[in-house]
Amino acid sequence: MLIVGELINSSRKAIKAAIDAENAEEIQKIAKDQYENGAHYIDVNAGTYVGKEDRYMKWLISTVQEAVDVPCCIDSPDPKVVEAALELHKGTPMLNSISLEKERWDALRPVVAGSDLKVIALCMSDSGMPETKDDRLSIASDLINNLVKNNVPVENIYVDPLVQPISTNDYYGREFMSAVEAIMTEFPGVHTICGLSNISYGLPERKLLNQTFVVMAICKGLDSAIVNPLDKRMMANIYAAETLAGRDEFCGNYLSAYREEKLAL
Amino acid sequence: MLIVGELINSSRKAIKAAIDAENAEEIQKIAKDQYENGAHYIDVNAGTYVGKEDRYMKWLISTVQEAVDVPCCIDSPDPKVVEAALELHKGTPMLNSISLEKERWDALRPVVAGSDLKVIALCMSDSGMPETKDDRLSIASDLINNLVKNNVPVENIYVDPLVQPISTNDYYGREFMSAVEAIMTEFPGVHTICGLSNISYGLPERKLLNQTFVVMAICKGLDSAIVNPLDKRMMANIYAAETLAGRDEFCGNYLSAYREEKLAL
């Protein structure tokens, strides 16, 4: 399971404060904590700094990369910000995210075409948010085909089927999970990824729902997730689910996680 | 989700002690606790009392039924014990369990034929434990067909695909879950049920595995389970999973469970 640590996002108060104070130590601590708890990529998002996003994105990337040896997930829809980030990023980052919306596609296509970037492909188009499994599958299919035509290798594509709140429609969880299954079955080699927390928007005990939802999505084939690696129960659930899904030879990862005290709650 | 409370089993020390002392109060407390925490059936098992199982089974059933208004799940392979239990049980119990093993089938077939019992049909035959999804599906198919021929309505059949430890084979979880999905798809109206704890046998942090496994099984269609209703996390996971699977209109059950403080952990 590929884990993208989601914490370094300027929409979070503590991160905004650290960025405003150019407190590199605080950002590096959060990067390290996420890395030590299982993150393979550190998401960096400075989206709240309108007009200065490129400057803060660059500061975040160099600050994070001084502290940890894993790549960043560059979280911006703005090609100028992404290009600025790519110039100084060491190693191969992930891009969060391209979509089928014309404006975003046209802006980011030249950035990803022929690159070795890992690309999150968000199931969103100009016809609005997808409702059903079939809506998602249709957008995913166009995104994958278009990316492959632009020389993005299939194994670098991470389709995000787009989680929507079950408080809005009680079938949104089911449709999302069916989409994961369909994408993983119909496009061998492609990955699926998602942020989880939208699922529980508007409901109480959101952590419980998020922690349960990740297990169900893994059961349907999800192989990457954008999560808070410091949520111990979330990470323990991911270890357990991977093992139960038959993706853990001789339960080796589960037993390692146990020895590293990652399963005790 | 239909919940069978598993705690009243003479193989558990505390229960054996209560039975030995004919401590009705203790048994009734455990029955009530399970009922109040969501059990729709109370499993009763006196299997360790060889030669006296019928006597203790009868005592357990009348003791439990004095305390709670839900039926029992009569947990014995011995037709004499089951018949003795049926004579005094009020309402319609569940039977745990018939199987395709010739001896057990022949013994219990006359008990279930034409009855209105809820029948757990365990995927076990004389060729040994099933390994794969297809092994389970083949036994399930024979069991369902034979039960229906014996006038057991399809909606009274609860197929138990038989959980085996992933410490023995790392694909046992996956094969079990695929079997649940196949049975629920191919035999509309039939239910699936299981005890969970075998999955984690031989591994550390067993509760985590059991609590995660139930979520995955629900994701594949499981609609009943034999569990410890006093395990708050297990029950909270079940509520959350049902809602996320799209089986909870307007998230109504989830919100009720929240108001009843069943989700706070």
Coordinates of C-alpha atoms in Angstrom, one line a residue:
Chain A
M1 CA 0.0 0.0 0.0
L2 CA 1.4 3.3 -1.1
I3 CA 0.8 6.0 1.6
V4 CA 0.8 9.7 0.9
G5 CA 1.0 11.8 4.1
E6 CA -1.6 14.5 3.9
L7 CA -0.7 16.8 6.8
I8 CA 1.4 19.6 5.2
N9 CA -1.5 21.6 3.8
S10 CA -1.8 25.3 4.3
S11 CA -5.6 25.0 4.8
R12 CA -4.7 23.5 8.2
K13 CA -4.2 26.1 10.9
A14 CA -1.0 24.7 12.4
I15 CA 0.6 24.5 9.0
K16 CA -0.5 28.0 8.0
A17 CA 1.0 29.3 11.2
A18 CA 4.3 27.5 10.5
I19 CA 4.5 28.8 7.0
D20 CA 3.7 32.3 8.0
A21 CA 6.5 32.2 10.6
E22 CA 8.8 30.4 8.1
N23 CA 9.2 27.8 10.9
A24 CA 11.2 25.2 9.0
E25 CA 11.7 23.1 12.1
E26 CA 7.9 22.6 12.6
I27 CA 7.4 21.7 9.0
Q28 CA 10.3 19.3 9.1
K29 CA 9.0 17.7 12.3
I30 CA 5.6 17.0 10.7
A31 CA 7.4 15.6 7.5
K32 CA 9.6 13.3 9.6
D33 CA 6.7 12.1 11.8
Q34 CA 4.7 11.2 8.7
Y35 CA 7.7 9.4 7.1
E36 CA 8.5 7.5 10.3
N37 CA 4.9 6.4 10.5
G38 CA 4.8 5.0 7.0
A39 CA 4.4 7.8 4.4
H40 CA 6.0 7.0 1.0
Y41 CA 5.3 10.5 -0.3
I42 CA 4.8 13.8 1.6
D43 CA 1.9 15.9 0.2
V44 CA 2.7 19.6 0.1
N45 CA -0.1 22.1 -0.5
A46 CA 0.2 25.9 -0.3
G47 CA -3.1 26.5 -2.1
T48 CA -4.4 29.1 0.4
Y49 CA -1.6 31.6 -0.6
V50 CA -3.3 33.1 -3.6
G51 CA -0.7 34.9 -5.8
K52 CA 2.2 33.5 -3.6
E53 CA 1.5 29.8 -3.9
D54 CA 4.7 29.2 -6.0
R55 CA 6.9 30.9 -3.5
Y56 CA 5.6 28.9 -0.5
M57 CA 5.4 25.7 -2.5
K58 CA 9.1 26.0 -3.2
W59 CA 9.9 26.8 0.4
L60 CA 7.8 23.8 1.6
I61 CA 9.5 21.4 -0.9
S62 CA 13.1 22.4 0.0
T63 CA 12.2 22.4 3.7
V64 CA 10.6 19.0 3.6
Q65 CA 13.4 17.5 1.4
E66 CA 16.1 18.7 3.8
A67 CA 14.4 16.5 6.5
V68 CA 13.3 13.3 4.8
D69 CA 14.4 11.0 2.0
V70 CA 11.0 10.4 0.4
P71 CA 9.6 12.4 -2.5
C72 CA 6.9 15.0 -2.3
C73 CA 3.4 14.9 -3.7
I74 CA 3.0 18.3 -5.4
D75 CA -0.5 19.3 -4.6
S76 CA -1.6 22.2 -6.9
P77 CA -3.7 22.6 -10.0
D78 CA -1.6 25.6 -11.2
P79 CA 1.0 24.6 -13.8
K80 CA 3.3 27.6 -12.8
V81 CA 3.4 26.3 -9.3
V82 CA 4.0 22.8 -10.4
E83 CA 6.8 23.8 -12.7
A84 CA 8.4 25.9 -10.1
A85 CA 8.2 22.9 -7.7
L86 CA 9.6 20.5 -10.3
E87 CA 12.7 22.7 -10.8
L88 CA 13.9 22.2 -7.3
H89 CA 12.4 18.9 -6.3
K90 CA 15.0 16.1 -5.9
G91 CA 13.9 12.7 -7.2
T92 CA 10.6 11.9 -8.9
P93 CA 7.6 13.4 -7.2
M94 CA 3.9 12.7 -7.5
L95 CA 1.5 15.2 -8.9
N96 CA -1.9 15.9 -7.2
S97 CA -3.7 16.2 -9.6
I98 CA -4.7 16.3 -13.2
S99 CA -8.4 15.8 -14.2
L100 CA -10.6 15.7 -17.3
E101 CA -11.7 19.3 -16.7
K102 CA -10.6 21.1 -19.9
E103 CA -8.8 24.0 -18.2
R104 CA -6.9 21.7 -15.8
W105 CA -6.1 19.1 -18.4
D106 CA -4.8 21.7 -20.9
A107 CA -2.7 23.4 -18.2
L108 CA -1.1 20.2 -16.8
R109 CA -0.9 18.0 -19.9
P110 CA 2.4 19.6 -21.1
V111 CA 3.9 19.1 -17.6
V112 CA 3.1 15.4 -17.4
A113 CA 3.5 14.4 -21.1
G114 CA 6.5 12.2 -21.5
S115 CA 7.6 12.7 -17.9
D116 CA 8.3 10.1 -15.3
L117 CA 6.0 11.8 -12.7
K118 CA 3.6 9.7 -10.7
V119 CA 0.3 11.3 -11.7
I120 CA -2.9 11.4 -9.7
A121 CA -5.8 11.4 -12.2
L122 CA -8.9 12.8 -10.5
C123 CA -12.3 11.5 -11.8
M124 CA -13.7 15.0 -12.5
S125 CA -14.9 16.5 -15.8
D126 CA -16.6 19.6 -16.9
S127 CA -20.0 17.8 -16.7
G128 CA -19.6 18.0 -12.9
M129 CA -19.0 15.5 -10.1
P130 CA -19.5 11.8 -10.9
E131 CA -22.4 10.2 -9.1
T132 CA -22.2 6.5 -10.0
K133 CA -19.7 3.8 -10.7
D134 CA -20.3 4.2 -14.4
D135 CA -19.7 8.0 -14.3
R136 CA -16.4 7.4 -12.6
L137 CA -15.4 4.5 -14.9
S138 CA -16.1 6.6 -18.0
I139 CA -14.0 9.5 -16.8
A140 CA -11.2 7.2 -15.6
S141 CA -11.1 5.5 -19.0
D142 CA -10.7 8.8 -20.8
L143 CA -8.1 10.0 -18.4
I144 CA -6.0 6.8 -18.6
N145 CA -6.2 6.7 -22.4
N146 CA -5.3 10.4 -22.8
L147 CA -2.4 10.0 -20.3
V148 CA -1.1 6.9 -22.1
K149 CA -1.3 8.8 -25.4
N150 CA 0.8 11.5 -23.8
N151 CA 3.5 8.9 -22.9
V152 CA 2.7 8.5 -19.2
P153 CA 3.3 4.9 -18.4
V154 CA 0.2 3.1 -17.1
E155 CA 2.0 2.1 -13.8
N156 CA 2.6 5.9 -13.1
I157 CA -1.2 6.6 -13.1
Y158 CA -3.1 6.8 -9.8
V159 CA -6.8 7.2 -10.5
D160 CA -8.7 8.9 -7.8
P161 CA -12.4 8.0 -8.2
L162 CA -13.4 10.9 -6.0
V163 CA -15.0 10.3 -2.6
Q164 CA -18.2 12.1 -1.9
P165 CA -20.1 12.3 1.4
I166 CA -22.5 9.6 2.3
S167 CA -24.5 12.1 4.3
T168 CA -25.5 13.5 0.9
N169 CA -26.4 10.2 -0.7
D170 CA -26.3 6.9 1.1
Y171 CA -25.1 5.1 -2.0
Y172 CA -22.0 7.2 -2.5
G173 CA -19.8 4.8 -0.6
R174 CA -20.9 1.8 -2.6
E175 CA -20.6 3.6 -5.9
F176 CA -17.0 4.7 -5.0
M177 CA -16.0 1.2 -4.0
S178 CA -17.5 -0.4 -7.1
A179 CA -15.6 2.1 -9.2
V180 CA -12.3 1.1 -7.5
E181 CA -13.0 -2.5 -8.3
A182 CA -14.0 -1.8 -11.9
I183 CA -10.9 0.4 -12.5
M184 CA -8.5 -2.1 -11.0
T185 CA -10.1 -4.9 -13.0
E186 CA -10.4 -3.2 -16.4
F187 CA -7.0 -1.4 -16.4
P188 CA -4.3 -3.8 -15.2
G189 CA -1.3 -1.9 -14.0
V190 CA -3.1 1.3 -13.1
H191 CA -3.3 2.2 -9.4
T192 CA -6.2 3.7 -7.5
I193 CA -5.8 6.3 -4.7
C194 CA -8.1 8.6 -2.7
G195 CA -8.4 11.0 0.1
L196 CA -10.8 9.5 2.6
S197 CA -12.2 12.2 4.8
N198 CA -14.9 13.5 2.4
I199 CA -16.8 10.3 2.9
S200 CA -17.7 11.2 6.5
Y201 CA -18.5 14.9 5.9
G202 CA -21.6 16.0 7.9
L203 CA -21.7 12.9 10.1
P204 CA -20.5 12.3 13.7
E205 CA -17.6 10.1 14.7
R206 CA -15.8 10.9 11.4
K207 CA -12.6 9.0 12.3
L208 CA -14.5 5.8 12.7
L209 CA -16.1 6.2 9.3
N210 CA -12.8 7.1 7.6
Q211 CA -11.0 4.2 9.3
T212 CA -13.7 1.8 8.2
F213 CA -13.9 3.1 4.7
V214 CA -10.2 2.6 4.0
V215 CA -10.6 -1.1 4.9
M216 CA -13.6 -1.5 2.5
A217 CA -11.7 0.3 -0.3
I218 CA -8.7 -2.0 0.2
C219 CA -11.1 -5.0 0.0
K220 CA -12.2 -3.7 -3.4
G221 CA -8.6 -3.2 -4.6
L222 CA -7.5 0.3 -3.6
D223 CA -3.6 0.2 -3.5
S224 CA -2.8 3.8 -2.4
A225 CA -4.3 6.4 -0.1
I226 CA -3.8 10.0 1.0
V227 CA -4.1 9.8 4.8
N228 CA -2.8 11.1 8.1
P229 CA -0.1 8.5 8.9
L230 CA -0.1 9.7 12.5
D231 CA -3.6 8.2 12.9
K232 CA -2.5 4.9 14.5
R233 CA -5.8 3.2 14.1
M234 CA -6.0 4.2 10.4
M235 CA -2.5 2.7 9.8
A236 CA -3.2 -0.4 11.8
N237 CA -6.4 -1.0 9.9
I238 CA -4.4 -0.6 6.6
Y239 CA -1.9 -3.2 7.7
A240 CA -4.6 -5.6 8.9
A241 CA -6.7 -5.1 5.7
E242 CA -3.7 -5.7 3.4
T243 CA -3.0 -8.9 5.2
L244 CA -6.6 -10.1 5.2
A245 CA -6.9 -9.3 1.5
G246 CA -4.1 -11.7 0.7
R247 CA -1.5 -9.1 -0.2
D248 CA 0.9 -10.0 2.5
E249 CA 3.0 -13.1 1.9
F250 CA 3.2 -15.2 5.1
C251 CA 1.7 -12.2 6.9
G252 CA 5.3 -10.8 6.9
N253 CA 4.4 -7.1 6.8
Y254 CA 1.8 -7.6 9.5
L255 CA 4.3 -9.3 11.8
S256 CA 6.9 -6.6 11.1
A257 CA 4.4 -3.9 11.9
Y258 CA 3.6 -5.7 15.1
R259 CA 7.2 -5.9 16.2
E260 CA 7.6 -2.2 15.4
E261 CA 4.6 -1.6 17.8
K262 CA 2.5 -0.1 15.0
L263 CA -0.5 -2.3 15.7
A264 CA -1.0 -1.7 19.5
L265 CA -3.8 0.8 19.9
Chain B
M1 CA -27.0 -7.0 10.0
L2 CA -28.2 -10.0 12.1
I3 CA -26.0 -10.4 15.2
V4 CA -25.7 -13.7 17.1
G5 CA -24.1 -13.2 20.5
E6 CA -21.4 -15.8 21.0
L7 CA -20.5 -15.5 24.7
I8 CA -22.6 -18.3 26.3
N9 CA -20.3 -21.2 25.4
S10 CA -19.2 -23.7 27.9
S11 CA -15.7 -23.8 26.4
R12 CA -15.2 -20.3 28.0
K13 CA -14.0 -20.5 31.6
A14 CA -16.4 -18.0 33.1
I15 CA -19.4 -19.8 31.5
K16 CA -18.2 -23.2 32.5
A17 CA -17.9 -21.9 36.1
A18 CA -21.4 -20.4 36.0
I19 CA -22.9 -23.6 34.6
D20 CA -21.1 -25.8 37.2
A21 CA -22.5 -23.6 40.0
E22 CA -25.9 -23.4 38.3
N23 CA -25.4 -19.6 38.6
A24 CA -28.5 -18.5 36.6
E25 CA -27.9 -14.8 37.5
E26 CA -24.5 -14.8 35.9
I27 CA -25.8 -16.4 32.7
Q28 CA -28.7 -14.1 32.6
K29 CA -26.5 -11.0 33.0
I30 CA -24.3 -12.1 30.0
A31 CA -27.5 -12.8 28.0
K32 CA -28.9 -9.3 28.8
D33 CA -25.6 -7.6 28.2
Q34 CA -25.4 -9.1 24.7
Y35 CA -29.1 -8.3 24.0
E36 CA -28.7 -4.7 25.1
N37 CA -25.6 -4.3 22.9
G38 CA -27.3 -5.5 19.7
A39 CA -27.6 -9.3 19.7
H40 CA -30.7 -10.6 17.8
Y41 CA -30.0 -14.2 18.9
I42 CA -28.1 -15.6 21.9
D43 CA -25.9 -18.6 21.0
V44 CA -26.0 -21.3 23.7
N45 CA -23.4 -24.1 23.6
A46 CA -22.8 -26.8 26.3
G47 CA -20.6 -28.9 24.1
T48 CA -17.9 -29.6 26.7
Y49 CA -20.4 -31.5 28.9
V50 CA -20.0 -34.9 27.2
G51 CA -23.0 -37.1 28.1
K52 CA -24.8 -34.3 29.9
E53 CA -25.0 -31.8 27.1
D54 CA -28.8 -32.1 26.7
R55 CA -29.4 -31.4 30.4
Y56 CA -27.1 -28.3 30.4
M57 CA -28.4 -27.1 27.1
K58 CA -32.0 -27.2 28.5
W59 CA -30.9 -25.3 31.6
L60 CA -29.1 -22.7 29.6
I61 CA -32.1 -22.1 27.2
S62 CA -34.7 -21.7 30.0
T63 CA -32.3 -19.5 32.0
V64 CA -31.5 -17.3 29.0
Q65 CA -35.2 -17.1 27.9
E66 CA -36.3 -16.0 31.4
A67 CA -34.0 -13.0 31.0
V68 CA -34.3 -11.8 27.4
D69 CA -36.9 -11.6 24.7
V70 CA -34.7 -12.7 21.8
P71 CA -34.5 -16.3 20.6
C72 CA -31.5 -18.6 21.1
C73 CA -29.1 -20.1 18.6
I74 CA -28.9 -23.7 19.5
D75 CA -25.3 -24.6 19.1
S76 CA -24.9 -28.4 18.9
P77 CA -24.3 -31.1 16.3
D78 CA -26.2 -33.7 18.4
P79 CA -29.8 -34.2 17.2
K80 CA -30.8 -35.4 20.7
V81 CA -29.6 -32.2 22.3
V82 CA -31.2 -30.1 19.6
E83 CA -34.5 -31.9 20.0
A84 CA -34.5 -31.5 23.7
A85 CA -33.7 -27.8 23.3
L86 CA -36.5 -27.3 20.7
E87 CA -39.1 -28.8 23.1
L88 CA -38.7 -26.1 25.6
H89 CA -37.5 -23.1 23.4
K90 CA -40.1 -20.4 23.1
G91 CA -40.3 -18.8 19.6
T92 CA -38.3 -19.8 16.6
P93 CA -34.6 -20.5 17.3
M94 CA -31.6 -20.7 15.0
L95 CA -29.7 -23.9 14.7
N96 CA -25.9 -23.9 14.6
S97 CA -25.2 -25.9 12.5
I98 CA -26.0 -28.5 9.8
S99 CA -23.3 -29.4 7.3
L100 CA -22.7 -31.6 4.3
E101 CA -20.8 -34.2 6.4
K102 CA -22.9 -37.3 6.0
E103 CA -23.2 -38.1 9.7
R104 CA -24.2 -34.6 10.7
W105 CA -26.5 -34.1 7.7
D106 CA -28.3 -37.4 8.3
A107 CA -28.7 -36.7 12.0
L108 CA -30.1 -33.1 11.6
R109 CA -32.0 -33.4 8.3
P110 CA -35.1 -34.8 10.1
V111 CA -35.0 -32.0 12.6
V112 CA -34.8 -29.1 10.1
A113 CA -37.0 -30.6 7.3
G114 CA -40.2 -28.7 7.0
S115 CA -39.5 -26.6 10.1
D116 CA -39.4 -22.9 10.4
L117 CA -36.0 -23.0 12.0
K118 CA -33.3 -20.5 10.9
V119 CA -30.5 -22.9 9.8
I120 CA -26.8 -22.2 9.7
A121 CA -25.4 -24.3 6.9
L122 CA -21.7 -24.8 7.5
C123 CA -19.5 -25.3 4.3
M124 CA -18.0 -28.5 5.5
S125 CA -18.1 -31.9 3.8
D126 CA -16.6 -35.3 4.3
S127 CA -13.8 -34.4 1.8
G128 CA -12.4 -32.1 4.5
M129 CA -12.1 -28.3 5.0
P130 CA -12.7 -26.2 1.9
E131 CA -9.6 -24.3 0.7
T132 CA -10.8 -22.1 -2.1
K133 CA -13.9 -20.0 -3.0
D134 CA -14.9 -22.7 -5.5
D135 CA -14.7 -25.4 -2.8
R136 CA -17.0 -23.3 -0.6
L137 CA -19.4 -22.5 -3.4
S138 CA -19.8 -26.1 -4.4
I139 CA -20.6 -27.2 -0.8
A140 CA -22.9 -24.2 -0.3
S141 CA -24.7 -25.1 -3.5
D142 CA -25.3 -28.7 -2.4
L143 CA -26.4 -27.6 1.1
I144 CA -28.8 -25.0 -0.2
N145 CA -30.4 -27.3 -2.8
N146 CA -30.7 -30.1 -0.2
L147 CA -32.2 -27.8 2.4
V148 CA -34.7 -26.4 -0.1
K149 CA -35.7 -29.9 -1.2
N150 CA -36.4 -30.6 2.5
N151 CA -38.7 -27.6 2.6
V152 CA -36.5 -25.2 4.4
P153 CA -37.3 -21.8 2.9
V154 CA -34.3 -20.1 1.2
E155 CA -34.6 -17.0 3.5
N156 CA -34.1 -19.3 6.6
I157 CA -30.7 -20.5 5.3
Y158 CA -27.6 -18.9 6.7
V159 CA -24.5 -20.2 4.9
D160 CA -21.3 -20.2 6.9
P161 CA -18.4 -20.4 4.3
L162 CA -16.0 -21.4 7.1
V163 CA -13.3 -19.0 8.2
Q164 CA -9.8 -20.4 8.4
P165 CA -6.6 -18.9 9.8
I166 CA -4.6 -16.6 7.5
S167 CA -1.5 -17.6 9.6
T168 CA -1.9 -21.0 7.8
N169 CA -2.4 -19.7 4.3
D170 CA -2.2 -16.0 3.4
Y171 CA -5.0 -16.4 0.8
Y172 CA -7.6 -17.8 3.3
G173 CA -9.1 -14.4 4.0
R174 CA -9.5 -13.6 0.3
E175 CA -11.0 -17.0 -0.6
F176 CA -13.5 -16.6 2.2
M177 CA -14.5 -13.2 1.1
S178 CA -14.9 -14.2 -2.5
A179 CA -17.1 -17.1 -1.3
V180 CA -19.4 -14.7 0.5
E181 CA -19.7 -12.5 -2.6
A182 CA -20.4 -15.5 -4.8
I183 CA -23.0 -17.1 -2.5
M184 CA -24.8 -13.8 -2.0
T185 CA -24.8 -13.2 -5.8
E186 CA -25.7 -16.7 -7.0
F187 CA -28.4 -17.5 -4.4
P188 CA -30.7 -14.5 -3.9
G189 CA -32.5 -14.6 -0.6
V190 CA -29.9 -16.8 1.1
H191 CA -27.9 -15.2 4.0
T192 CA -24.3 -15.6 4.9
I193 CA -22.9 -15.8 8.4
C194 CA -19.7 -16.6 10.2
G195 CA -17.7 -16.7 13.4
L196 CA -14.7 -14.4 12.9
S197 CA -12.1 -15.3 15.4
N198 CA -10.6 -18.2 13.5
I199 CA -9.2 -15.8 10.9
S200 CA -6.6 -14.4 13.4
Y201 CA -5.6 -17.7 15.0
G202 CA -1.8 -17.8 15.5
L203 CA -1.3 -14.0 15.0
P204 CA -0.8 -11.1 17.4
E205 CA -3.4 -8.4 17.9
R206 CA -6.2 -10.7 17.1
K207 CA -8.9 -8.2 17.9
L208 CA -7.6 -5.8 15.3
L209 CA -7.7 -8.6 12.7
N210 CA -11.2 -9.7 13.7
Q211 CA -12.6 -6.2 13.7
T212 CA -11.1 -5.5 10.3
F213 CA -12.2 -8.8 8.8
V214 CA -15.8 -8.2 9.6
V215 CA -15.7 -4.9 7.7
M216 CA -14.3 -6.6 4.6
A217 CA -16.8 -9.4 4.8
I218 CA -19.7 -6.9 5.0
C219 CA -18.2 -5.1 2.0
K220 CA -18.5 -8.4 0.1
G221 CA -22.1 -8.9 1.2
L222 CA -22.1 -10.7 4.6
D223 CA -25.4 -10.0 6.3
S224 CA -25.1 -11.9 9.6
A225 CA -22.3 -12.6 12.1
I226 CA -21.6 -14.6 15.3
V227 CA -19.7 -12.1 17.4
N228 CA -19.1 -10.7 20.9
P229 CA -21.6 -7.8 21.0
L230 CA -19.7 -6.4 24.1
D231 CA -16.7 -5.7 21.8
K232 CA -17.6 -2.0 21.3
R233 CA -15.1 -1.5 18.4
M234 CA -16.5 -4.6 16.6
M235 CA -20.0 -3.3 16.9
A236 CA -19.1 0.3 15.9
N237 CA -17.2 -1.1 12.9
I238 CA -20.3 -3.1 11.9
Y239 CA -22.5 0.0 12.1
A240 CA -20.0 2.1 10.1
A241 CA -19.5 -0.7 7.5
E242 CA -23.2 -1.2 6.9
T243 CA -23.7 2.5 6.4
L244 CA -20.7 2.8 4.1
A245 CA -21.9 -0.2 2.1
G246 CA -25.1 1.6 1.3
R247 CA -27.4 -0.5 3.5
D248 CA -28.5 2.3 5.7
E249 CA -31.1 4.7 4.3
F250 CA -30.3 8.3 5.1
C251 CA -27.6 6.9 7.5
G252 CA -30.5 6.5 9.9
N253 CA -29.1 3.4 11.8
Y254 CA -25.7 5.1 12.1
L255 CA -27.2 8.2 13.6
S256 CA -29.3 6.2 16.0
A257 CA -26.3 4.2 17.1
Y258 CA -24.4 7.5 17.6
R259 CA -27.3 8.9 19.8
E260 CA -27.2 5.7 21.8
E261 CA -23.5 6.2 22.4
K262 CA -22.6 3.0 20.6
L263 CA -20.0 4.6 18.3
A264 CA -17.9 6.5 20.9
L265 CA -14.8 4.4 21.5

